[in-house]
Amino acid sequence: MTSAGPHQRTDRRPQGDDALVASDAVVAGYGRLAAAAAESLAEATSQQITAALDAMAERLTVARAEIVEANERDLRAAEKAGMSVALLDRLLLGQQRIDATIAQLRLLAAVEVPPREIELRELPDGLRLVERRRPVGVIGANFEARPGVTIDVASQLLKSRNAGVLRTGSAALSSALALHRHVIVPALQAAYLDPDAIQLVEEPGHEFASALVRQRGLIKLVILRGSGETTAALGAEAARHGVRTLAHADGGGVLYVDAAADRDTVVRLLWAGTDRLGVCNRVNLVLIADAVYDAMRPVVENVLRDNRIRVSLPPHGHPLGYEWALDPGNEATVTVAPVGDAREAARVANTETSGLAATVVTEDAHAAATFMDSYSGTGVFWNATTRLLDGFKLHAIPETGINVDHVPGPRGPVTFADLYLRQYLVLPAAAVLS
């Protein structure tokens, strides 16, 4: 069986309401193909899933030249269009990142899947309660121009036995198409799984991202990987159409330098937290305790400026938690501000930022405990970089994205183990399901 798009591409693009109807029809076509193939994943053996993931790793090795060539085309076009250095870094899919992805796929293939059924308790009248994990069905994913995410998400869907419809930004489309055609589809075929299970939207244009979150009943859940106003708007559009999403609209890591901070640790964590500026878990805001502000501010400024990063000092002409990674051309900026103590630092991080991640730098265990108890964000770190808030770095498996919602459910890096539906079974105590 072969994989094919549900349409023929054309250079004549509809406009206005016609474009909305056309994009919805195209994405629905992808969704129907994925839905028809979802059963093959739901019924696949563990050996087939493992074989498909191993085959993806092998295909990345075999098709490396084609993938690098496609990525270089994307990079040349983006550079010509004036894309910033930080966003170009997101777009890059070089030899080192391909090697890292291959290693991650092999690790994911070997990870044990949580049991399908868990015995909960005995009920009255000779009954028992069992919790069962079920695949969602078809999951959509919209992600920024970061081509490696194509493999991250596809592998997570495969491991969780969910079909999917993936859509990436236009700048990464050639790279994503190469990964889909040369890696994902052949790997599914090699494991005797339906290659239509993982679809990729081949058309450029944001209207297809909007269409992805309008497919109620067909695409059960959409992962919105990215941040900023665009992602927030997609979340709102999904809500209007009754489509569930996993998303975070903003990122940006906080580094709090306590009165008892070690200077060398501050320097090390600043370097570690600004190694890449186009990612959500980078250092975005540095808070310095009043007691050491005059002494530590020059240290912070020197490190950042040595790293060619501009420092935004008081008085600020922007919100304190302004996320610089989303400001093309100004990504190489970090905000610095004074705070009274650990409790005030946590309050600022809670109220002025997205609540993604925050680090406390201190040698005082009481100050660390105060900050960590007061901060309500998704990840909190003591003398460790916020860059660790990442699926692979925390869980040793890739993530589909990071969820920062203050509601029950998956929070932090979302991995394959989160992509399921909980079902309760009540059955006779002595019954055995075949």
CSV table of C-alpha atoms in Angstrom, one decimal:
chain,number,residue,atom,x,y,z
A,1,MET,CA,0.0,0.0,0.0
A,2,THR,CA,1.3,3.5,-0.8
A,3,SER,CA,0.9,6.9,0.8
A,4,ALA,CA,-0.5,9.7,-1.2
A,5,GLY,CA,-1.9,13.2,-0.4
A,6,PRO,CA,-5.7,13.6,-0.7
A,7,HIS,CA,-5.5,16.2,-3.4
A,8,GLN,CA,-3.5,17.6,-6.3
A,9,ARG,CA,-1.4,20.7,-5.6
A,10,THR,CA,-2.1,23.8,-7.7
A,11,ASP,CA,-0.5,27.2,-8.1
A,12,ARG,CA,-4.0,28.8,-8.2
A,13,ARG,CA,-4.8,29.4,-4.6
A,14,PRO,CA,-8.4,30.3,-3.6
A,15,GLN,CA,-9.0,33.5,-1.7
A,16,GLY,CA,-11.2,34.7,1.2
A,17,ASP,CA,-14.1,32.3,2.1
A,18,ASP,CA,-13.2,30.0,-0.7
A,19,ALA,CA,-9.7,29.6,0.8
A,20,LEU,CA,-11.2,28.7,4.1
A,21,VAL,CA,-13.5,26.1,2.6
A,22,ALA,CA,-10.6,24.7,0.4
A,23,SER,CA,-8.2,24.4,3.3
A,24,ASP,CA,-10.7,22.7,5.5
A,25,ALA,CA,-11.4,20.2,2.7
A,26,VAL,CA,-7.7,19.5,2.2
A,27,VAL,CA,-7.0,18.9,5.9
A,28,ALA,CA,-10.2,16.8,6.2
A,29,GLY,CA,-8.8,14.7,3.4
A,30,TYR,CA,-5.6,14.1,5.3
A,31,GLY,CA,-7.6,13.4,8.4
A,32,ARG,CA,-9.8,10.8,6.7
A,33,LEU,CA,-6.7,9.0,5.4
A,34,ALA,CA,-5.2,8.9,8.9
A,35,ALA,CA,-8.5,7.8,10.4
A,36,ALA,CA,-8.8,4.9,8.0
A,37,ALA,CA,-5.2,3.8,8.9
A,38,ALA,CA,-5.6,4.3,12.7
A,39,GLU,CA,-6.9,0.8,13.2
A,40,SER,CA,-3.6,-0.7,11.9
A,41,LEU,CA,-1.7,1.1,14.7
A,42,ALA,CA,-4.3,0.3,17.4
A,43,GLU,CA,-4.0,-3.4,16.6
A,44,ALA,CA,-0.3,-3.5,15.9
A,45,THR,CA,2.0,-5.7,18.0
A,46,SER,CA,4.7,-4.3,20.2
A,47,GLN,CA,7.2,-5.9,17.9
A,48,GLN,CA,5.8,-4.0,14.9
A,49,ILE,CA,5.9,-0.7,16.7
A,50,THR,CA,9.5,-1.3,17.8
A,51,ALA,CA,10.4,-2.4,14.3
A,52,ALA,CA,8.9,0.8,12.8
A,53,LEU,CA,10.9,3.0,15.2
A,54,ASP,CA,14.1,1.1,14.5
A,55,ALA,CA,13.3,1.4,10.7
A,56,MET,CA,12.9,5.2,11.1
A,57,ALA,CA,16.4,5.4,12.7
A,58,GLU,CA,17.8,3.3,9.8
A,59,ARG,CA,16.0,5.3,7.2
A,60,LEU,CA,17.5,8.5,8.7
A,61,THR,CA,20.9,7.0,8.1
A,62,VAL,CA,20.2,5.8,4.6
A,63,ALA,CA,18.4,9.0,3.4
A,64,ARG,CA,20.8,11.4,5.1
A,65,ALA,CA,21.9,13.0,1.9
A,66,GLU,CA,18.4,13.7,0.6
A,67,ILE,CA,17.3,15.1,4.0
A,68,VAL,CA,20.4,17.4,4.3
A,69,GLU,CA,19.9,18.6,0.8
A,70,ALA,CA,16.2,19.5,1.4
A,71,ASN,CA,17.1,21.3,4.6
A,72,GLU,CA,19.8,23.3,2.9
A,73,ARG,CA,17.2,24.5,0.4
A,74,ASP,CA,15.0,25.6,3.3
A,75,LEU,CA,17.9,27.4,4.9
A,76,ARG,CA,18.9,29.2,1.7
A,77,ALA,CA,15.4,30.4,1.1
A,78,ALA,CA,14.9,31.5,4.7
A,79,GLU,CA,18.2,33.3,4.8
A,80,LYS,CA,17.3,35.1,1.5
A,81,ALA,CA,14.0,36.1,3.1
A,82,GLY,CA,15.8,37.7,6.0
A,83,MET,CA,15.1,35.1,8.7
A,84,SER,CA,16.9,35.9,12.0
A,85,VAL,CA,19.9,33.9,13.2
A,86,ALA,CA,18.0,32.4,16.1
A,87,LEU,CA,15.2,31.2,13.8
A,88,LEU,CA,17.7,29.9,11.3
A,89,ASP,CA,19.2,27.8,14.2
A,90,ARG,CA,15.7,26.3,14.7
A,91,LEU,CA,15.5,25.5,11.0
A,92,LEU,CA,18.9,23.8,10.8
A,93,LEU,CA,18.9,20.0,10.6
A,94,GLY,CA,22.6,19.3,10.3
A,95,GLN,CA,24.6,16.1,10.7
A,96,GLN,CA,24.9,16.4,14.5
A,97,ARG,CA,21.1,16.8,15.0
A,98,ILE,CA,20.4,13.9,12.6
A,99,ASP,CA,22.7,11.7,14.7
A,100,ALA,CA,21.0,12.8,17.9
A,101,THR,CA,17.6,12.0,16.4
A,102,ILE,CA,18.8,8.6,15.4
A,103,ALA,CA,20.0,7.9,18.9
A,104,GLN,CA,16.7,9.2,20.3
A,105,LEU,CA,14.7,6.9,18.1
A,106,ARG,CA,16.6,3.9,19.1
A,107,LEU,CA,16.1,4.8,22.8
A,108,LEU,CA,12.4,5.3,22.3
A,109,ALA,CA,12.1,1.9,20.5
A,110,ALA,CA,13.5,0.3,23.6
A,111,VAL,CA,11.4,2.1,26.2
A,112,GLU,CA,8.8,-0.1,27.9
A,113,VAL,CA,5.2,0.9,27.2
A,114,PRO,CA,3.0,1.3,30.3
A,115,PRO,CA,0.6,-1.6,30.7
A,116,ARG,CA,-2.6,-1.5,28.7
A,117,GLU,CA,-4.7,-2.4,31.8
A,118,ILE,CA,-4.3,-1.7,35.5
A,119,GLU,CA,-6.2,-3.5,38.2
A,120,LEU,CA,-7.7,-0.8,40.5
A,121,ARG,CA,-9.8,-2.5,43.1
A,122,GLU,CA,-12.5,-5.0,43.9
A,123,LEU,CA,-16.1,-3.7,43.9
A,124,PRO,CA,-19.2,-5.1,45.7
A,125,ASP,CA,-21.3,-7.9,44.2
A,126,GLY,CA,-18.3,-9.9,43.0
A,127,LEU,CA,-17.1,-7.2,40.5
A,128,ARG,CA,-13.7,-5.6,39.9
A,129,LEU,CA,-12.5,-2.3,38.5
A,130,VAL,CA,-9.9,-2.1,35.7
A,131,GLU,CA,-8.4,1.0,34.1
A,132,ARG,CA,-7.6,0.6,30.4
A,133,ARG,CA,-5.4,2.9,28.2
A,134,ARG,CA,-6.8,3.5,24.7
A,135,PRO,CA,-5.3,5.4,21.8
A,136,VAL,CA,-6.9,8.8,21.1
A,137,GLY,CA,-7.3,8.0,17.3
A,138,VAL,CA,-6.1,10.8,15.1
A,139,ILE,CA,-4.0,13.5,16.7
A,140,GLY,CA,-3.1,16.7,14.8
A,141,ALA,CA,0.2,18.6,15.4
A,142,ASN,CA,1.1,22.1,14.3
A,143,PHE,CA,4.7,23.1,14.9
A,144,GLU,CA,7.0,25.9,14.0
A,145,ALA,CA,9.8,25.8,11.4
A,146,ARG,CA,11.8,23.2,13.3
A,147,PRO,CA,12.0,20.1,11.0
A,148,GLY,CA,13.3,17.7,13.6
A,149,VAL,CA,10.0,18.0,15.3
A,150,THR,CA,8.5,16.1,12.4
A,151,ILE,CA,10.3,13.0,13.6
A,152,ASP,CA,9.8,13.7,17.3
A,153,VAL,CA,6.0,13.9,16.9
A,154,ALA,CA,5.7,11.1,14.4
A,155,SER,CA,7.6,8.7,16.6
A,156,GLN,CA,5.6,9.7,19.7
A,157,LEU,CA,2.3,9.1,17.8
A,158,LEU,CA,3.6,5.7,16.6
A,159,LYS,CA,4.8,4.6,20.1
A,160,SER,CA,1.3,5.5,21.5
A,161,ARG,CA,-0.5,3.8,18.6
A,162,ASN,CA,-2.1,7.1,17.4
A,163,ALA,CA,-2.5,8.1,13.8
A,164,GLY,CA,-1.7,11.8,13.0
A,165,VAL,CA,-1.9,14.8,10.7
A,166,LEU,CA,1.3,16.9,10.9
A,167,ARG,CA,1.6,20.5,9.7
A,168,THR,CA,4.8,22.7,9.9
A,169,GLY,CA,5.7,26.2,9.0
A,170,SER,CA,6.4,27.0,5.3
A,171,ALA,CA,10.0,27.6,6.0
A,172,ALA,CA,10.6,24.0,7.0
A,173,LEU,CA,8.3,22.4,4.5
A,174,SER,CA,11.0,20.9,2.1
A,175,SER,CA,12.8,19.4,5.1
A,176,ALA,CA,9.6,17.9,6.6
A,177,LEU,CA,8.5,16.5,3.2
A,178,ALA,CA,11.9,14.8,2.9
A,179,LEU,CA,11.6,13.3,6.3
A,180,HIS,CA,8.0,12.1,5.7
A,181,ARG,CA,8.8,10.6,2.3
A,182,HIS,CA,12.2,9.1,2.9
A,183,VAL,CA,11.9,8.1,6.6
A,184,ILE,CA,8.4,7.9,8.1
A,185,VAL,CA,6.5,6.3,5.2
A,186,PRO,CA,9.1,3.6,4.4
A,187,ALA,CA,9.5,2.8,8.1
A,188,LEU,CA,5.8,2.2,8.5
A,189,GLN,CA,5.8,0.0,5.4
A,190,ALA,CA,8.8,-2.0,6.6
A,191,ALA,CA,6.9,-2.8,9.8
A,192,TYR,CA,3.8,-3.8,7.7
A,193,LEU,CA,1.8,-0.9,9.1
A,194,ASP,CA,-0.4,1.3,7.0
A,195,PRO,CA,1.8,4.3,5.8
A,196,ASP,CA,-1.2,6.5,5.7
A,197,ALA,CA,-1.3,6.5,9.5
A,198,ILE,CA,1.1,9.6,9.6
A,199,GLN,CA,0.0,12.3,7.3
A,200,LEU,CA,1.9,15.6,6.5
A,201,VAL,CA,0.1,18.6,5.1
A,202,GLU,CA,2.0,19.4,2.0
A,203,GLU,CA,0.6,22.9,1.3
A,204,PRO,CA,2.2,26.0,2.6
A,205,GLY,CA,0.1,28.7,4.2
A,206,HIS,CA,-1.3,29.4,7.7
A,207,GLU,CA,-4.8,28.7,6.6
A,208,PHE,CA,-4.0,25.0,6.8
A,209,ALA,CA,-3.0,25.4,10.5
A,210,SER,CA,-6.3,27.0,11.2
A,211,ALA,CA,-8.1,24.2,9.3
A,212,LEU,CA,-6.3,21.6,11.4
A,213,VAL,CA,-8.0,22.9,14.6
A,214,ARG,CA,-11.5,22.9,13.0
A,215,GLN,CA,-11.8,19.2,12.3
A,216,ARG,CA,-14.1,18.3,15.2
A,217,GLY,CA,-14.9,14.6,15.3
A,218,LEU,CA,-12.2,13.7,12.9
A,219,ILE,CA,-9.0,15.0,14.5
A,220,LYS,CA,-9.6,14.4,18.2
A,221,LEU,CA,-6.7,16.4,19.7
A,222,VAL,CA,-4.3,18.9,18.3
A,223,ILE,CA,-0.8,19.5,19.7
A,224,LEU,CA,0.1,23.2,19.2
A,225,ARG,CA,3.9,23.2,19.5
A,226,GLY,CA,5.2,26.7,19.6
A,227,SER,CA,4.5,29.9,21.4
A,228,GLY,CA,3.3,33.5,20.9
A,229,GLU,CA,0.2,35.1,19.5
A,230,THR,CA,-0.2,32.7,16.6
A,231,THR,CA,-0.4,29.6,18.8
A,232,ALA,CA,-2.7,31.4,21.2
A,233,ALA,CA,-5.0,32.3,18.2
A,234,LEU,CA,-5.0,28.7,17.1
A,235,GLY,CA,-6.0,27.6,20.6
A,236,ALA,CA,-8.9,30.0,20.6
A,237,GLU,CA,-10.0,28.9,17.1
A,238,ALA,CA,-9.9,25.3,18.3
A,239,ALA,CA,-12.0,26.2,21.3
A,240,ARG,CA,-14.6,27.8,19.1
A,241,HIS,CA,-14.9,24.5,17.1
A,242,GLY,CA,-14.9,22.2,20.1
A,243,VAL,CA,-11.5,20.7,19.4
A,244,ARG,CA,-9.2,19.9,22.3
A,245,THR,CA,-5.6,21.1,22.2
A,246,LEU,CA,-2.4,20.6,24.1
A,247,ALA,CA,-0.4,23.9,23.9
A,248,HIS,CA,1.4,26.7,25.6
A,249,ALA,CA,1.1,30.2,24.3
A,250,ASP,CA,4.4,31.5,25.8
A,251,GLY,CA,7.7,30.3,27.1
A,252,GLY,CA,10.8,31.9,28.5
A,253,GLY,CA,13.0,30.7,31.4
A,254,VAL,CA,13.6,32.6,34.6
A,255,LEU,CA,17.0,32.7,36.5
A,256,TYR,CA,16.8,34.0,40.0
A,257,VAL,CA,20.2,35.0,41.5
A,258,ASP,CA,19.8,34.7,45.3
A,259,ALA,CA,21.8,36.6,47.9
A,260,ALA,CA,23.6,33.4,48.6
A,261,ALA,CA,24.4,32.5,45.0
A,262,ASP,CA,27.7,31.2,44.0
A,263,ARG,CA,29.3,33.4,41.3
A,264,ASP,CA,30.7,30.6,39.2
A,265,THR,CA,27.4,28.8,39.3
A,266,VAL,CA,25.6,31.9,38.0
A,267,VAL,CA,28.1,32.2,35.1
A,268,ARG,CA,27.8,28.5,34.3
A,269,LEU,CA,24.0,28.6,34.2
A,270,LEU,CA,23.8,31.8,32.2
A,271,TRP,CA,26.0,30.2,29.5
A,272,ALA,CA,24.0,27.0,29.6
A,273,GLY,CA,20.7,28.9,29.5
A,274,THR,CA,21.6,31.0,26.5
A,275,ASP,CA,23.2,28.3,24.2
A,276,ARG,CA,20.2,28.6,21.9
A,277,LEU,CA,18.1,31.7,21.8
A,278,GLY,CA,15.2,30.5,19.6
A,279,VAL,CA,13.9,27.9,22.1
A,280,CYS,CA,11.2,28.4,24.8
A,281,ASN,CA,13.3,27.1,27.7
A,282,ARG,CA,16.2,29.5,27.3
A,283,VAL,CA,17.0,32.1,29.9
A,284,ASN,CA,14.7,35.1,29.2
A,285,LEU,CA,14.5,36.9,32.5
A,286,VAL,CA,17.2,37.3,35.2
A,287,LEU,CA,16.1,38.4,38.6
A,288,ILE,CA,18.8,39.4,41.1
A,289,ALA,CA,18.3,39.8,44.9
A,290,ASP,CA,18.6,43.4,46.1
A,291,ALA,CA,21.3,42.4,48.6
A,292,VAL,CA,23.7,41.4,45.8
A,293,TYR,CA,22.3,43.4,42.8
A,294,ASP,CA,25.2,45.9,42.6
A,295,ALA,CA,27.7,43.1,42.8
A,296,MET,CA,26.1,40.5,40.6
A,297,ARG,CA,24.6,42.7,37.9
A,298,PRO,CA,28.0,43.3,36.3
A,299,VAL,CA,28.7,39.6,36.3
A,300,VAL,CA,25.4,38.9,34.6
A,301,GLU,CA,26.0,41.7,32.1
A,302,ASN,CA,29.5,40.5,31.2
A,303,VAL,CA,28.5,36.9,30.6
A,304,LEU,CA,25.6,37.9,28.4
A,305,ARG,CA,27.6,40.5,26.4
A,306,ASP,CA,30.4,38.0,25.9
A,307,ASN,CA,27.7,35.8,24.4
A,308,ARG,CA,26.6,38.7,22.2
A,309,ILE,CA,23.4,39.1,24.0
A,310,ARG,CA,21.9,42.5,24.7
A,311,VAL,CA,20.8,43.3,28.3
A,312,SER,CA,17.5,45.1,29.0
A,313,LEU,CA,17.9,46.9,32.3
A,314,PRO,CA,15.4,49.0,34.4
A,315,PRO,CA,13.5,51.1,33.6
A,316,HIS,CA,12.1,48.6,31.1
A,317,GLY,CA,10.0,49.8,28.1
A,318,HIS,CA,8.4,46.4,27.9
A,319,PRO,CA,6.6,43.8,30.1
A,320,LEU,CA,9.0,42.2,32.6
A,321,GLY,CA,8.4,38.7,31.2
A,322,TYR,CA,8.5,39.8,27.5
A,323,GLU,CA,9.6,36.7,25.5
A,324,TRP,CA,12.5,37.7,23.4
A,325,ALA,CA,12.6,34.4,21.4
A,326,LEU,CA,9.4,35.6,19.7
A,327,ASP,CA,10.8,38.9,18.6
A,328,PRO,CA,12.6,38.4,15.3
A,329,GLY,CA,15.9,40.3,15.3
A,330,ASN,CA,15.8,40.9,19.1
A,331,GLU,CA,16.1,37.2,20.2
A,332,ALA,CA,19.6,38.0,21.5
A,333,THR,CA,18.2,39.9,24.5
A,334,VAL,CA,17.7,39.1,28.1
A,335,THR,CA,15.8,41.1,30.7
A,336,VAL,CA,17.5,41.8,34.1
A,337,ALA,CA,15.7,43.2,37.1
A,338,PRO,CA,16.1,43.4,40.9
A,339,VAL,CA,13.8,41.7,43.4
A,340,GLY,CA,13.7,41.7,47.2
A,341,ASP,CA,14.2,38.0,48.0
A,342,ALA,CA,13.3,34.4,46.9
A,343,ARG,CA,9.6,34.8,47.7
A,344,GLU,CA,9.3,38.0,45.7
A,345,ALA,CA,11.3,36.4,42.8
A,346,ALA,CA,8.9,33.5,42.7
A,347,ARG,CA,5.9,35.9,42.8
A,348,VAL,CA,7.3,37.8,39.8
A,349,ALA,CA,8.0,34.6,37.9
A,350,ASN,CA,4.4,33.5,38.6
A,351,THR,CA,2.7,36.7,37.6
A,352,GLU,CA,4.9,38.2,34.9
A,353,THR,CA,5.9,35.1,32.9
A,354,SER,CA,4.3,32.1,31.3
A,355,GLY,CA,5.1,29.8,34.1
A,356,LEU,CA,7.2,27.5,32.0
A,357,ALA,CA,10.4,27.1,34.1
A,358,ALA,CA,12.5,28.9,36.7
A,359,THR,CA,15.8,28.3,38.3
A,360,VAL,CA,17.0,29.5,41.7
A,361,VAL,CA,20.8,29.9,42.1
A,362,THR,CA,21.8,29.7,45.7
A,363,GLU,CA,23.9,27.9,48.3
A,364,ASP,CA,21.2,28.5,51.0
A,365,ALA,CA,18.8,25.5,51.3
A,366,HIS,CA,16.1,27.6,53.0
A,367,ALA,CA,16.1,30.2,50.2
A,368,ALA,CA,15.9,27.4,47.6
A,369,ALA,CA,13.0,25.7,49.4
A,370,THR,CA,11.2,29.1,49.7
A,371,PHE,CA,11.5,29.7,46.0
A,372,MET,CA,10.6,26.2,44.9
A,373,ASP,CA,7.6,26.1,47.3
A,374,SER,CA,6.4,29.5,46.1
A,375,TYR,CA,6.9,29.0,42.3
A,376,SER,CA,3.8,27.4,40.6
A,377,GLY,CA,5.3,27.0,37.1
A,378,THR,CA,5.7,23.7,35.2
A,379,GLY,CA,9.4,23.1,36.1
A,380,VAL,CA,11.5,24.5,39.0
A,381,PHE,CA,15.3,24.0,39.3
A,382,TRP,CA,17.9,24.5,41.9
A,383,ASN,CA,21.4,25.3,40.6
A,384,ALA,CA,20.4,23.7,37.2
A,385,THR,CA,19.5,25.2,33.9
A,386,THR,CA,15.9,25.7,32.7
A,387,ARG,CA,17.1,24.2,29.4
A,388,LEU,CA,16.5,20.8,31.1
A,389,LEU,CA,12.7,21.3,30.7
A,390,ASP,CA,12.7,19.2,27.7
A,391,GLY,CA,11.2,15.7,27.1
A,392,PHE,CA,14.4,14.0,26.1
A,393,LYS,CA,16.5,15.7,28.8
A,394,LEU,CA,14.0,14.9,31.6
A,395,HIS,CA,12.6,11.6,30.4
A,396,ALA,CA,15.2,10.3,27.9
A,397,ILE,CA,12.5,10.2,25.2
A,398,PRO,CA,11.4,12.9,22.7
A,399,GLU,CA,8.4,15.1,23.5
A,400,THR,CA,5.5,16.2,21.4
A,401,GLY,CA,5.5,19.5,23.1
A,402,ILE,CA,5.3,21.2,26.6
A,403,ASN,CA,2.0,21.8,28.3
A,404,VAL,CA,1.8,24.5,31.0
A,405,ASP,CA,-1.9,24.5,31.7
A,406,HIS,CA,-3.0,24.9,35.3
A,407,VAL,CA,-5.5,22.1,35.0
A,408,PRO,CA,-5.4,18.3,35.7
A,409,GLY,CA,-3.8,16.3,32.9
A,410,PRO,CA,-0.4,16.0,31.3
A,411,ARG,CA,1.8,19.0,32.3
A,412,GLY,CA,5.4,19.7,31.3
A,413,PRO,CA,7.0,17.7,28.5
A,414,VAL,CA,4.2,15.6,26.9
A,415,THR,CA,5.4,12.2,25.7
A,416,PHE,CA,3.8,9.1,24.2
A,417,ALA,CA,2.7,7.9,27.7
A,418,ASP,CA,0.4,11.0,27.9
A,419,LEU,CA,-1.3,10.4,24.5
A,420,TYR,CA,-4.1,8.1,25.6
A,421,LEU,CA,-7.6,8.0,26.8
A,422,ARG,CA,-8.5,6.5,30.2
A,423,GLN,CA,-11.4,3.9,30.1
A,424,TYR,CA,-12.9,2.1,33.1
A,425,LEU,CA,-13.9,-1.5,32.9
A,426,VAL,CA,-16.2,-3.1,35.4
A,427,LEU,CA,-16.4,-6.9,35.0
A,428,PRO,CA,-16.9,-10.1,37.1
A,429,ALA,CA,-14.1,-10.7,39.5
A,430,ALA,CA,-13.2,-14.1,38.0
A,431,ALA,CA,-13.6,-13.0,34.4
A,432,VAL,CA,-10.6,-13.0,32.1
A,433,LEU,CA,-10.6,-10.9,28.9
A,434,SER,CA,-9.2,-12.7,25.9
